[in-house]
Short mmCIF file of C-alpha atoms and ligand atoms in Angstrom, two decimals:
data_model
loop_
_atom_site.label_atom_id
_atom_site.label_comp_id
_atom_site.label_asym_id
_atom_site.label_seq_id
_atom_site.Cartn_x
_atom_site.Cartn_y
_atom_site.Cartn_z
CA MET P 1 -50.46 -5.23 -4.06
CA LYS P 2 -47.18 -3.47 -3.83
CA GLN P 3 -43.86 -4.12 -5.60
CA THR P 4 -41.09 -3.90 -3.10
CA THR P 5 -37.61 -5.16 -2.34
CA ILE P 6 -36.40 -7.85 0.01
CA ASP P 7 -34.64 -5.49 2.36
CA SER P 8 -37.88 -3.67 3.12
CA LEU P 9 -40.16 -6.71 3.68
CA GLY P 10 -40.30 -5.81 7.38
CA GLU P 11 -42.59 -2.89 6.57
CA PHE P 12 -45.15 -5.23 5.00
CA GLU P 13 -45.71 -7.99 7.52
CA GLY P 14 -49.13 -9.61 6.90
CA LYS P 15 -49.55 -7.77 3.61
CA GLU P 16 -49.33 -8.94 0.04
CA VAL P 17 -46.35 -7.75 -1.99
CA THR P 18 -44.55 -8.47 -5.23
CA LEU P 19 -40.82 -9.13 -5.48
CA ALA P 20 -38.85 -9.03 -8.69
CA GLY P 21 -35.64 -10.98 -8.92
CA TRP P 22 -33.88 -14.22 -9.80
CA LEU P 23 -34.25 -17.79 -8.62
CA TYR P 24 -31.20 -18.49 -6.46
CA GLN P 25 -32.02 -21.94 -5.18
CA SER P 26 -35.08 -24.15 -5.03
CA ARG P 27 -36.16 -27.40 -3.54
CA SER P 28 -39.49 -29.12 -3.59
CA SER P 29 -41.07 -31.92 -1.64
CA GLY P 30 -44.33 -33.01 -3.17
CA LYS P 31 -47.01 -30.44 -2.39
CA ILE P 32 -44.66 -27.64 -1.31
CA GLN P 33 -41.80 -25.79 -2.97
CA PHE P 34 -39.21 -23.56 -1.39
CA LEU P 35 -37.81 -20.97 -3.80
CA ILE P 36 -35.00 -18.74 -2.61
CA ILE P 37 -35.22 -15.48 -4.55
CA ARG P 38 -32.56 -12.83 -4.72
CA ASP P 39 -33.28 -9.31 -5.90
CA GLY P 40 -29.99 -7.40 -5.29
CA THR P 41 -31.04 -6.33 -1.76
CA GLY P 42 -31.11 -9.71 -0.14
CA LEU P 43 -32.47 -13.29 -0.19
CA CYS P 44 -36.00 -14.35 0.59
CA GLN P 45 -37.54 -17.76 0.92
CA CYS P 46 -40.78 -17.99 -1.04
CA VAL P 47 -43.07 -20.89 -0.13
CA VAL P 48 -45.31 -22.23 -2.86
CA GLU P 49 -48.04 -24.60 -1.66
CA LYS P 50 -50.06 -26.68 -4.08
CA GLY P 51 -53.60 -25.26 -4.20
CA ASN P 52 -52.48 -21.70 -3.47
CA VAL P 53 -51.41 -21.19 -7.06
CA THR P 54 -52.73 -22.73 -10.31
CA ASP P 55 -51.54 -26.30 -11.00
CA GLU P 56 -49.93 -25.05 -14.23
CA LEU P 57 -47.85 -22.42 -12.37
CA PHE P 58 -46.94 -24.96 -9.69
CA GLU P 59 -45.47 -27.24 -12.37
CA GLN P 60 -43.67 -24.38 -14.12
CA LEU P 61 -42.02 -23.24 -10.91
CA LYS P 62 -41.05 -26.79 -10.06
CA HIS P 63 -38.94 -27.00 -13.22
CA LEU P 64 -37.67 -23.46 -13.24
CA GLY P 65 -33.88 -23.28 -13.67
CA GLN P 66 -31.51 -21.47 -11.30
CA GLU P 67 -31.09 -17.76 -12.21
CA SER P 68 -34.35 -17.56 -14.14
CA SER P 69 -35.80 -14.09 -13.69
CA LEU P 70 -39.32 -13.73 -12.25
CA THR P 71 -41.74 -11.81 -10.12
CA VAL P 72 -43.31 -13.42 -7.12
CA THR P 73 -46.41 -12.25 -5.28
CA GLY P 74 -47.31 -13.32 -1.79
CA THR P 75 -48.04 -12.54 1.81
CA VAL P 76 -45.15 -11.53 4.07
CA ARG P 77 -44.69 -13.68 7.16
CA ALA P 78 -42.06 -13.19 9.85
CA ASP P 79 -39.99 -16.35 10.25
CA GLN P 80 -36.89 -16.39 12.43
CA ARG P 81 -35.47 -19.43 10.63
CA SER P 82 -35.74 -17.87 7.19
CA VAL P 83 -32.93 -16.02 5.51
CA GLY P 84 -33.52 -12.32 6.21
CA GLY P 85 -36.16 -13.07 8.88
CA TYR P 86 -39.20 -12.96 6.52
CA GLU P 87 -40.71 -15.34 3.98
CA LEU P 88 -43.36 -15.03 1.38
CA ALA P 89 -46.45 -17.28 1.18
CA VAL P 90 -46.76 -17.29 -2.60
CA THR P 91 -50.09 -16.62 -4.31
CA ASP P 92 -48.85 -15.82 -7.82
CA ALA P 93 -45.69 -15.64 -9.92
CA GLN P 94 -44.61 -14.57 -13.38
CA ILE P 95 -41.61 -15.89 -15.14
CA ILE P 96 -39.80 -13.12 -17.02
CA SER P 97 -36.99 -15.08 -18.62
CA PRO P 98 -36.36 -18.70 -17.88
CA ALA P 99 -32.68 -19.83 -17.55
CA GLU P 100 -31.44 -23.33 -18.19
CA ASP P 101 -28.15 -24.98 -17.19
CA TYR P 102 -26.74 -22.05 -15.28
CA PRO P 103 -23.11 -22.98 -15.04
CA ILE P 104 -22.50 -22.01 -11.44
CA THR P 105 -24.44 -24.39 -9.24
CA PRO P 106 -24.68 -24.34 -5.44
CA LYS P 107 -21.88 -26.91 -5.54
CA SER P 108 -18.33 -25.62 -5.16
CA HIS P 109 -16.26 -24.76 -8.20
CA GLY P 110 -12.54 -24.26 -8.73
CA VAL P 111 -10.96 -20.76 -8.76
CA ASP P 112 -10.19 -20.79 -12.49
CA PHE P 113 -13.74 -21.69 -13.39
CA LEU P 114 -15.19 -18.98 -11.21
CA LEU P 115 -12.85 -16.29 -12.56
CA LYS P 116 -13.69 -17.25 -16.14
CA ASN P 117 -17.34 -16.90 -15.15
CA ARG P 118 -16.81 -13.73 -13.17
CA HIS P 119 -19.72 -11.98 -14.95
CA LEU P 120 -22.04 -14.61 -13.46
CA HIS P 121 -20.10 -15.36 -10.25
CA LEU P 122 -20.85 -11.76 -9.13
CA ARG P 123 -24.35 -13.00 -8.40
CA SER P 124 -23.15 -15.47 -5.83
CA GLN P 125 -23.94 -14.78 -2.18
CA ARG P 126 -20.25 -14.47 -1.23
CA GLN P 127 -19.43 -11.99 -3.99
CA TRP P 128 -22.57 -10.02 -3.23
CA CYS P 129 -21.60 -9.73 0.47
CA ILE P 130 -18.04 -8.66 -0.40
CA GLY P 131 -19.37 -6.14 -2.94
CA ARG P 132 -21.70 -4.57 -0.34
CA ILE P 133 -18.88 -4.34 2.16
CA ARG P 134 -16.55 -2.78 -0.40
CA HIS P 135 -19.24 -0.21 -1.07
CA THR P 136 -19.41 0.63 2.65
CA VAL P 137 -15.60 0.88 2.80
CA ILE P 138 -15.52 3.33 -0.09
CA ASP P 139 -18.36 5.36 1.31
CA ALA P 140 -16.67 5.46 4.70
CA ILE P 141 -13.38 6.60 3.08
CA ARG P 142 -15.08 9.53 1.38
CA ARG P 143 -17.16 10.36 4.42
CA PHE P 144 -14.14 10.41 6.70
CA PHE P 145 -12.11 12.78 4.61
CA ASN P 146 -15.08 15.01 3.55
CA ASP P 147 -16.12 15.41 7.19
CA ASN P 148 -12.61 16.18 8.37
CA GLY P 149 -11.77 19.17 6.22
CA PHE P 150 -10.04 17.44 3.29
CA THR P 151 -10.49 18.55 -0.31
CA LEU P 152 -10.72 15.91 -2.98
CA ILE P 153 -8.17 16.32 -5.74
CA ASP P 154 -8.26 14.07 -8.79
CA THR P 155 -4.71 13.26 -9.79
CA PRO P 156 -3.81 12.10 -13.28
CA ILE P 157 -3.60 8.51 -14.50
CA PHE P 158 -1.13 9.24 -17.34
CA THR P 159 2.03 10.36 -15.62
CA THR P 160 5.49 11.47 -16.52
CA ILE P 161 7.13 11.00 -13.14
CA ILE P 162 8.32 7.87 -11.32
CA SER P 163 7.23 7.79 -7.66
CA GLU P 164 7.50 4.29 -6.29
CA ASP P 165 9.70 1.79 -8.09
CA GLN P 166 10.87 1.61 -11.73
CA GLN P 167 10.23 -2.11 -12.10
CA SER P 168 6.53 -1.92 -11.70
CA LEU P 169 5.74 0.74 -14.34
CA PHE P 170 3.15 0.19 -17.05
CA GLU P 171 4.46 1.97 -20.16
CA VAL P 172 2.03 3.75 -22.41
CA ASP P 173 2.71 5.03 -25.89
CA TYR P 174 1.39 8.61 -25.68
CA PHE P 175 1.39 10.00 -29.21
CA GLY P 176 4.88 8.66 -29.79
CA SER P 177 6.38 9.48 -26.46
CA SER P 178 6.61 7.14 -23.48
CA LEU P 179 4.49 7.71 -20.43
CA HIS P 180 3.26 5.40 -17.72
CA LEU P 181 0.14 4.67 -15.77
CA THR P 182 0.04 6.09 -12.28
CA GLN P 183 1.51 4.13 -9.35
CA THR P 184 0.35 6.78 -6.89
CA GLY P 185 -1.17 10.25 -6.98
CA GLN P 186 1.09 11.38 -4.14
CA LEU P 187 3.54 13.66 -5.89
CA TYR P 188 0.74 15.59 -7.57
CA LEU P 189 -1.15 15.60 -4.32
CA GLU P 190 1.78 17.21 -2.56
CA SER P 191 1.46 20.23 -4.87
CA ALA P 192 -2.26 20.42 -4.22
CA ALA P 193 -1.66 20.21 -0.44
CA MET P 194 0.38 23.42 -0.67
CA SER P 195 -2.81 25.09 -2.00
CA PHE P 196 -5.54 23.37 0.04
CA GLY P 197 -3.76 22.14 3.21
CA LYS P 198 -5.54 18.82 3.61
CA VAL P 199 -6.27 16.91 0.45
CA TYR P 200 -6.94 13.38 -0.80
CA CYS P 201 -7.09 11.54 -4.03
CA PHE P 202 -8.92 8.31 -4.71
CA GLY P 203 -8.65 6.30 -7.80
CA PRO P 204 -7.31 3.31 -9.68
CA THR P 205 -3.57 2.65 -9.41
CA PHE P 206 -1.45 0.48 -11.70
CA ARG P 207 1.59 -1.63 -10.96
CA ALA P 208 3.22 -4.17 -13.19
CA GLU P 209 3.50 -6.61 -10.32
CA ARG P 210 5.13 -9.84 -11.38
CA SER P 211 4.42 -11.45 -8.10
CA LYS P 212 1.36 -13.70 -8.21
CA THR P 213 0.60 -13.41 -4.56
CA ARG P 214 -2.76 -13.16 -2.82
CA ARG P 215 -1.88 -9.59 -2.00
CA HIS P 216 -1.12 -8.19 -5.43
CA LEU P 217 -3.22 -6.92 -8.24
CA THR P 218 -1.92 -4.99 -11.29
CA GLU P 219 -4.86 -2.59 -11.03
CA PHE P 220 -6.12 -1.63 -7.60
CA TRP P 221 -7.85 1.27 -5.86
CA MET P 222 -5.91 3.45 -3.49
CA VAL P 223 -6.98 6.42 -1.40
CA GLU P 224 -4.20 8.88 -0.41
CA PRO P 225 -4.55 11.76 2.05
CA GLU P 226 -1.80 14.41 2.12
CA VAL P 227 -1.57 16.94 4.95
CA THR P 228 0.62 19.99 5.54
CA PHE P 229 2.19 20.89 8.92
CA ILE P 230 2.06 17.30 10.20
CA ASP P 231 4.67 15.02 11.71
CA LEU P 232 4.94 11.22 11.90
CA ASP P 233 2.92 10.99 15.13
CA GLY P 234 0.18 13.11 13.53
CA LEU P 235 0.09 10.76 10.54
CA LEU P 236 -0.20 7.67 12.73
CA GLU P 237 -3.10 9.21 14.61
CA LEU P 238 -4.81 10.18 11.39
CA ALA P 239 -4.35 6.63 10.05
CA GLU P 240 -5.64 4.89 13.15
CA ASN P 241 -8.71 7.11 13.36
CA PHE P 242 -9.37 6.58 9.68
CA VAL P 243 -9.04 2.78 9.76
CA SER P 244 -11.10 2.53 12.99
CA PHE P 245 -13.85 4.61 11.31
CA ILE P 246 -13.96 2.29 8.30
CA ALA P 247 -14.15 -0.80 10.52
CA ALA P 248 -16.91 0.75 12.66
CA GLN P 249 -18.95 1.69 9.58
CA VAL P 250 -18.70 -1.80 8.18
CA LEU P 251 -19.73 -3.32 11.51
CA GLN P 252 -22.66 -0.95 11.72
CA LYS P 253 -23.88 -1.30 8.15
CA ASN P 254 -22.92 -4.81 7.13
CA LYS P 255 -23.27 -7.06 10.17
CA ASN P 256 -25.42 -9.55 8.17
CA GLU P 257 -22.90 -9.69 5.33
CA LEU P 258 -19.99 -10.16 7.71
CA GLU P 259 -21.79 -13.01 9.43
CA ALA P 260 -22.68 -14.66 6.11
CA LEU P 261 -19.05 -14.52 5.16
CA GLY P 262 -17.96 -15.98 8.47
CA ALA P 263 -15.86 -12.91 9.20
CA ASP P 264 -14.51 -12.41 12.73
CA THR P 265 -16.76 -9.60 13.94
CA GLU P 266 -15.45 -9.79 17.48
CA ALA P 267 -11.94 -9.03 16.16
CA LEU P 268 -13.37 -6.07 14.30
CA GLU P 269 -15.00 -4.67 17.39
CA LYS P 270 -11.47 -4.24 18.79
CA ILE P 271 -10.38 -1.99 15.94
CA LYS P 272 -10.10 1.23 17.95
CA PRO P 273 -7.20 3.62 18.58
CA PRO P 274 -4.50 3.32 19.69
CA PHE P 275 -3.03 0.67 17.42
CA TYR P 276 0.26 -1.04 18.26
CA ARG P 277 3.49 0.84 17.39
CA LEU P 278 6.82 -0.87 16.59
CA THR P 279 9.92 0.62 14.99
CA TYR P 280 11.36 -1.36 12.14
CA THR P 281 14.40 -2.12 14.36
CA GLU P 282 12.09 -3.54 17.05
CA ALA P 283 10.28 -5.61 14.37
CA VAL P 284 13.65 -7.02 13.26
CA GLU P 285 14.50 -7.91 16.86
CA ILE P 286 11.19 -9.76 17.12
CA LEU P 287 11.75 -11.59 13.85
CA THR P 288 15.28 -12.76 14.68
CA GLY P 289 14.60 -13.54 18.32
CA PRO P 290 13.24 -16.54 20.24
CA LYS P 291 9.66 -15.21 20.28
CA THR P 292 9.27 -15.75 16.50
CA ARG P 293 11.12 -19.03 16.56
CA ASP P 294 8.77 -20.43 19.25
CA TYR P 295 5.75 -18.92 17.63
CA LEU P 296 6.46 -20.58 14.24
CA ALA P 297 7.30 -23.90 15.89
CA GLN P 298 3.98 -23.87 17.67
CA GLN P 299 2.21 -22.83 14.50
CA LEU P 300 3.78 -25.79 12.70
CA GLN P 301 2.36 -28.17 15.29
CA GLU P 302 -1.08 -26.70 14.97
CA LEU P 303 -0.96 -26.88 11.21
CA GLN P 304 0.08 -30.51 11.34
CA SER P 305 -2.82 -31.48 13.55
CA GLN P 306 -5.19 -29.48 11.36
CA LYS P 307 -3.82 -31.39 8.36
CA GLN P 308 -4.51 -34.72 10.04
CA GLN P 309 -8.05 -33.70 10.88
CA LEU P 310 -8.72 -32.58 7.33
CA GLU P 311 -7.29 -35.81 5.90
CA SER P 312 -9.41 -38.04 8.05
CA ARG P 313 -12.57 -36.04 7.28
CA ILE P 314 -11.79 -36.30 3.56
CA ALA P 315 -11.18 -40.03 3.78
CA ALA P 316 -14.52 -40.51 5.63
CA LEU P 317 -16.40 -38.57 3.05
CA GLU P 318 -14.75 -40.37 0.17
CA GLU P 319 -15.75 -43.67 1.72
CA GLU P 320 -19.31 -42.45 2.15
CA GLN P 321 -19.48 -41.42 -1.50
CA LYS P 322 -18.84 -44.99 -2.63
CA GLY P 323 -21.74 -46.53 -0.78
CA PRO P 324 -25.43 -46.38 -1.59
CA ILE P 325 -26.24 -42.74 -0.90
CA LYS P 326 -29.04 -40.28 -1.67
CA GLN P 327 -28.49 -37.85 -4.56
CA TRP P 328 -28.71 -34.72 -2.42
CA LYS P 329 -26.25 -36.15 0.09
CA GLN P 330 -23.89 -37.06 -2.70
CA GLU P 331 -23.94 -33.48 -3.98
CA LYS P 332 -23.56 -32.03 -0.51
CA ASN P 333 -20.54 -34.29 0.14
CA ALA P 334 -19.02 -33.37 -3.21
CA ALA P 335 -19.31 -29.69 -2.35
CA GLU P 336 -17.73 -30.27 1.05
CA LEU P 337 -14.93 -32.31 -0.46
CA ILE P 338 -13.97 -29.51 -2.81
CA GLU P 339 -13.78 -27.09 0.13
CA LEU P 340 -11.86 -29.49 2.31
CA ARG P 341 -9.39 -30.31 -0.41
CA SER P 342 -8.68 -26.64 -1.07
CA GLU P 343 -8.26 -26.08 2.69
CA LEU P 344 -5.94 -29.04 2.83
CA GLY P 345 -3.93 -27.61 -0.04
CA GLU P 346 -3.54 -24.36 1.84
CA VAL P 347 -2.56 -25.99 5.13
CA SER P 348 -0.05 -28.17 3.30
CA THR P 349 1.51 -25.16 1.62
CA ARG P 350 1.81 -23.45 4.94
CA ILE P 351 3.49 -26.47 6.41
CA GLU P 352 5.90 -26.60 3.48
CA ASN P 353 6.70 -22.93 3.81
CA ASN P 354 7.21 -22.97 7.57
CA PRO P 355 10.91 -23.90 7.60
CA GLN P 356 11.64 -21.32 4.94
CA HIS P 357 9.75 -18.60 6.76
CA THR P 358 11.44 -19.54 9.99
CA ARG P 359 14.81 -19.33 8.31
CA LEU P 360 14.03 -16.04 6.54
CA ALA P 361 12.92 -14.50 9.82
CA ALA P 362 15.93 -15.73 11.82
CA GLU P 363 18.39 -14.58 9.20
CA PHE P 364 16.69 -11.26 8.55
CA GLN P 365 19.29 -8.50 8.04
CA TRP P 366 18.71 -5.00 9.21
CA GLY P 367 18.46 -2.80 6.12
CA LYS P 368 16.16 -4.86 3.88
CA ASP P 369 12.47 -4.15 3.39
CA LEU P 370 10.25 -6.56 5.30
CA GLY P 371 9.24 -9.43 3.04
CA GLY P 372 5.71 -10.78 2.71
CA SER P 373 6.33 -13.66 5.14
CA ASP P 374 7.98 -11.29 7.72
CA GLU P 375 4.95 -9.00 7.58
CA THR P 376 2.68 -11.98 7.99
CA ILE P 377 4.50 -13.15 11.07
CA ILE P 378 4.44 -9.74 12.78
CA SER P 379 0.81 -9.31 11.81
CA GLN P 380 -0.16 -12.77 13.11
CA MET P 381 1.30 -11.98 16.51
CA HIS P 382 -1.08 -9.01 16.96
CA ASP P 383 -4.83 -8.76 17.51
CA LYS P 384 -5.03 -5.12 16.36
CA PRO P 385 -3.31 -3.33 13.48
CA VAL P 386 0.42 -2.61 14.00
CA PHE P 387 2.37 0.38 12.80
CA VAL P 388 5.93 -0.38 11.81
CA THR P 389 7.90 2.85 11.60
CA HIS P 390 11.40 4.24 10.86
CA TYR P 391 12.57 1.87 8.06
CA PRO P 392 16.12 1.99 6.71
CA LYS P 393 16.17 4.66 4.05
CA GLN P 394 17.61 2.43 1.35
CA ALA P 395 14.60 0.15 1.61
CA LYS P 396 12.07 2.86 0.83
CA ALA P 397 11.13 5.53 -1.72
CA PHE P 398 13.30 8.54 -2.48
CA TYR P 399 10.81 11.16 -1.28
CA MET P 400 10.70 9.98 2.38
CA LYS P 401 12.20 12.37 4.93
CA THR P 402 15.18 11.07 6.84
CA ASP P 403 14.97 11.13 10.59
CA ARG P 404 17.28 14.02 11.52
CA ASP P 405 18.16 12.23 14.79
CA ASN P 406 19.19 9.07 12.87
CA GLU P 407 19.94 9.62 9.24
CA ASN P 408 19.94 5.87 8.47
CA VAL P 409 16.19 5.70 8.80
CA VAL P 410 13.19 7.54 7.32
CA LEU P 411 10.14 8.99 8.98
CA ASN P 412 7.68 6.50 7.46
CA PHE P 413 5.26 3.77 8.46
CA ASP P 414 3.54 0.71 7.15
CA LEU P 415 0.33 -0.31 8.78
CA LEU P 416 -0.04 -4.08 9.07
CA ALA P 417 -3.60 -5.43 9.51
CA PRO P 418 -3.77 -8.13 12.19
CA ALA P 419 -4.22 -11.92 11.96
CA GLY P 420 -1.75 -12.40 9.12
CA PHE P 421 -3.22 -9.95 6.61
CA GLY P 422 -0.15 -7.73 6.37
CA GLU P 423 0.30 -4.28 4.90
CA ILE P 424 -2.78 -2.23 4.12
CA ILE P 425 -1.19 1.29 4.33
CA GLY P 426 2.16 2.76 3.41
CA GLY P 427 3.01 6.35 4.24
CA SER P 428 5.60 8.89 5.31
CA VAL P 429 6.65 12.38 6.12
CA ARG P 430 8.08 13.86 2.89
CA GLU P 431 11.53 15.34 2.39
CA ASP P 432 10.93 19.07 2.47
CA ASP P 433 14.49 20.30 2.08
CA TYR P 434 15.44 21.18 -1.49
CA GLU P 435 19.10 20.10 -1.39
CA ARG P 436 18.45 16.87 0.40
CA LEU P 437 15.60 15.95 -1.99
CA LEU P 438 17.75 16.63 -5.00
CA GLN P 439 20.45 14.48 -3.49
CA ARG P 440 18.01 11.61 -2.92
CA ILE P 441 16.70 11.89 -6.53
CA ARG P 442 20.30 11.49 -7.74
CA GLU P 443 21.02 8.62 -5.39
CA TYR P 444 18.03 6.76 -6.84
CA ASN P 445 19.35 7.36 -10.41
CA LEU P 446 16.26 9.38 -11.30
CA ASN P 447 16.48 12.27 -13.72
CA PRO P 448 16.29 15.56 -11.72
CA ASP P 449 14.96 17.40 -14.80
CA THR P 450 11.70 15.47 -14.70
CA TYR P 451 11.34 16.35 -11.01
CA ASP P 452 11.78 20.12 -11.50
CA TRP P 453 8.12 20.86 -10.60
CA TYR P 454 8.26 18.55 -7.58
CA LEU P 455 11.49 20.30 -6.45
CA ASP P 456 9.77 23.69 -6.89
CA LEU P 457 7.49 22.79 -3.96
CA ARG P 458 10.65 22.91 -1.81
CA LYS P 459 11.67 26.26 -3.27
CA PHE P 460 8.50 28.22 -2.77
CA GLY P 461 7.39 28.05 0.84
CA SER P 462 8.34 24.51 1.76
CA VAL P 463 6.56 23.15 4.83
CA PRO P 464 6.63 19.86 6.77
CA HIS P 465 4.00 17.53 5.25
CA GLY P 466 3.17 13.92 4.76
CA GLY P 467 0.52 11.40 3.93
CA PHE P 468 -0.24 7.78 3.19
CA GLY P 469 -2.00 5.41 0.82
CA LEU P 470 -4.55 2.76 1.79
CA GLY P 471 -5.29 -0.11 -0.63
CA VAL P 472 -9.00 -0.71 -0.91
CA GLU P 473 -8.90 -4.37 -1.93
CA ARG P 474 -6.47 -5.31 0.85
CA THR P 475 -8.62 -3.53 3.38
CA VAL P 476 -11.75 -5.27 2.18
CA ALA P 477 -9.93 -8.65 2.22
CA TRP P 478 -8.88 -8.07 5.80
CA LEU P 479 -12.34 -6.95 7.02
CA THR P 480 -14.19 -9.76 5.27
CA GLY P 481 -11.70 -12.49 6.08
CA GLU P 482 -11.26 -13.16 2.34
CA LYS P 483 -7.91 -14.78 1.73
CA HIS P 484 -7.27 -13.47 -1.78
CA ILE P 485 -7.65 -9.80 -2.73
CA ARG P 486 -8.74 -10.78 -6.23
CA GLN P 487 -12.19 -11.55 -4.71
CA CYS P 488 -12.45 -7.97 -3.40
CA ILE P 489 -12.78 -6.15 -6.73
CA ALA P 490 -15.50 -6.98 -9.26
CA PHE P 491 -13.21 -7.57 -12.24
CA PRO P 492 -9.68 -8.33 -10.93
CA ARG P 493 -6.56 -7.74 -12.99
CA MET P 494 -3.53 -9.89 -12.29
CA MET P 495 -0.38 -10.65 -14.21
CA ASP P 496 -1.61 -14.02 -15.51
CA ARG P 497 -5.33 -13.51 -15.50
CA ILE P 498 -7.66 -11.14 -17.25
CA TYR P 499 -10.68 -13.10 -18.43
CA ILE P 500 -13.29 -10.47 -18.94
O1 LIG U 1 3.00 1.34 0.12
P1 LIG U 1 2.63 1.95 -1.19
O2 LIG U 1 3.38 1.55 -2.39
O3 LIG U 1 2.61 3.52 -0.96
C1 LIG U 1 2.43 4.46 -1.89
O4 LIG U 1 2.17 4.31 -3.06
C2 LIG U 1 2.57 5.85 -1.35
N1 LIG U 1 2.91 6.77 -2.46
C3 LIG U 1 1.25 6.22 -0.68
C4 LIG U 1 1.33 7.61 -0.09
O5 LIG U 1 2.13 7.82 0.83
N2 LIG U 1 0.51 8.52 -0.53
O6 LIG U 1 1.08 1.55 -1.48
C5 LIG U 1 0.08 1.91 -0.58
C6 LIG U 1 -0.92 0.76 -0.39
C7 LIG U 1 -0.35 -0.47 0.18
O7 LIG U 1 -0.16 -0.43 1.59
C8 LIG U 1 -1.35 -1.51 -0.28
O8 LIG U 1 -2.47 -1.49 0.58
C9 LIG U 1 -1.74 -0.99 -1.59
O9 LIG U 1 -1.50 0.38 -1.64
N3 LIG U 1 -1.05 -1.68 -2.68
C10 LIG U 1 -1.54 -2.67 -3.39
N4 LIG U 1 -2.79 -3.30 -3.37
C11 LIG U 1 -3.02 -4.25 -4.24
N5 LIG U 1 -2.16 -4.67 -5.18
C12 LIG U 1 -0.91 -4.11 -5.27
N6 LIG U 1 -0.04 -4.49 -6.21
C13 LIG U 1 -0.59 -3.05 -4.35
N7 LIG U 1 0.52 -2.31 -4.14
C14 LIG U 1 0.22 -1.47 -3.13
MG1 LIG U 2 4.21 -0.26 0.79
#
């Protein structure tokens, strides 16, 4: 008898194997028990029939608590209806460590509860699927750059130089002097690019984000390529090939996980170059024009009818819960009610926000950075990622190169993921002229002395160059259809929540 894992059961059809894992769910009906076992590679239904195991074991298994660890031995049978396509006809089992009163039951739980129990919640099917997809995303990121002539450069986490904005710095006391945690590896990466040509860095990034939105973490992972002798068009091409490669890898390697999560795989099939391209000025025209007004009005109607449907379904379930009703049905209803109420909460919030978002879009002034709701609107109107390019220079970072044909804007882009997800990449061509860069540093009230090494790059053989940064958690959230990016990293850090 062979010990194996659930993902390789296909090789052992008709044979007897042993699985080692945890009890995920179980139900029994008299002479037969169905144990769902998880082992880190998948789920498998194990069928225990009375008479096939000792009576003593049959009783033990019947009372075994969720998340008890055990080994199960049995014959592999193909079964289309079973999770994973195979089931085990159990002949023996050994309990390794019984668990009682596991706090996370198959019922739904609130967000706070699950975050407090993150160390256990990671075992849930949803978190497992997201974790596997995140793994593929990270593997695809490395593969793409490694196979395309990029050299990995590890940039520092303690930094002395401000790159993005001064408000979101995490200060660190470094032997009595003040430093901060990195917001981006970009400036260091630019020096490395002058040595290696095409480079990337990939690591944790820190921002003291005070916004408690679904798109912000205080610690997140960012990958940043930097390339010499490239222009804005070249960067857009690199970014669309890169993102398309990630999406294709996830589709190829994680189809089952995507389906289990209810992700829109058809939408992901469309993620191929070319992506849509809008200039910032065109985006502003869309936001302030009739197209957005009509779009948001129609969306409001749809949300209202969705709200009505949710309310009547909730009322029906609540009524059913009062009556004489089987225990399992009661539990099933309770779980559905939690889901429906949270969905109703979301729909109601969107209805409440609609007038404000409509007003913000209509009154949008050229010159400001696009706000979260503006990005959402543009992104909802597209079925593939959208590049927004040429932002007003005052809305963006000091290092971005101004467009020499229109000095009011910079040669930059944000990439907005479709269907309302919003920004997943920010990037630009970098200012490569010494005097202009110095001027920009002064305009941003930054101290030129701290930028002396960065300015040196413009003194000794300056070349056109640029790059971008892609946020891993936002990308995973978009691909998996997960609403909040906190679910896309194992141990999320946010302004108001660090539990473990
Ligand atoms: O647009 P950002 O701020 O760009 C930079 O940092 C550039 N220096 C990158 C470069 O050109 N090398 O951040 C890049 C991406 C965003 O598009 C987003 O995906 C992610 O990083 N990001 C965050 N993700 C989660 N939580 C936050 N607080 C994030 N802030 C940015
Ligand atoms: Mg950005």
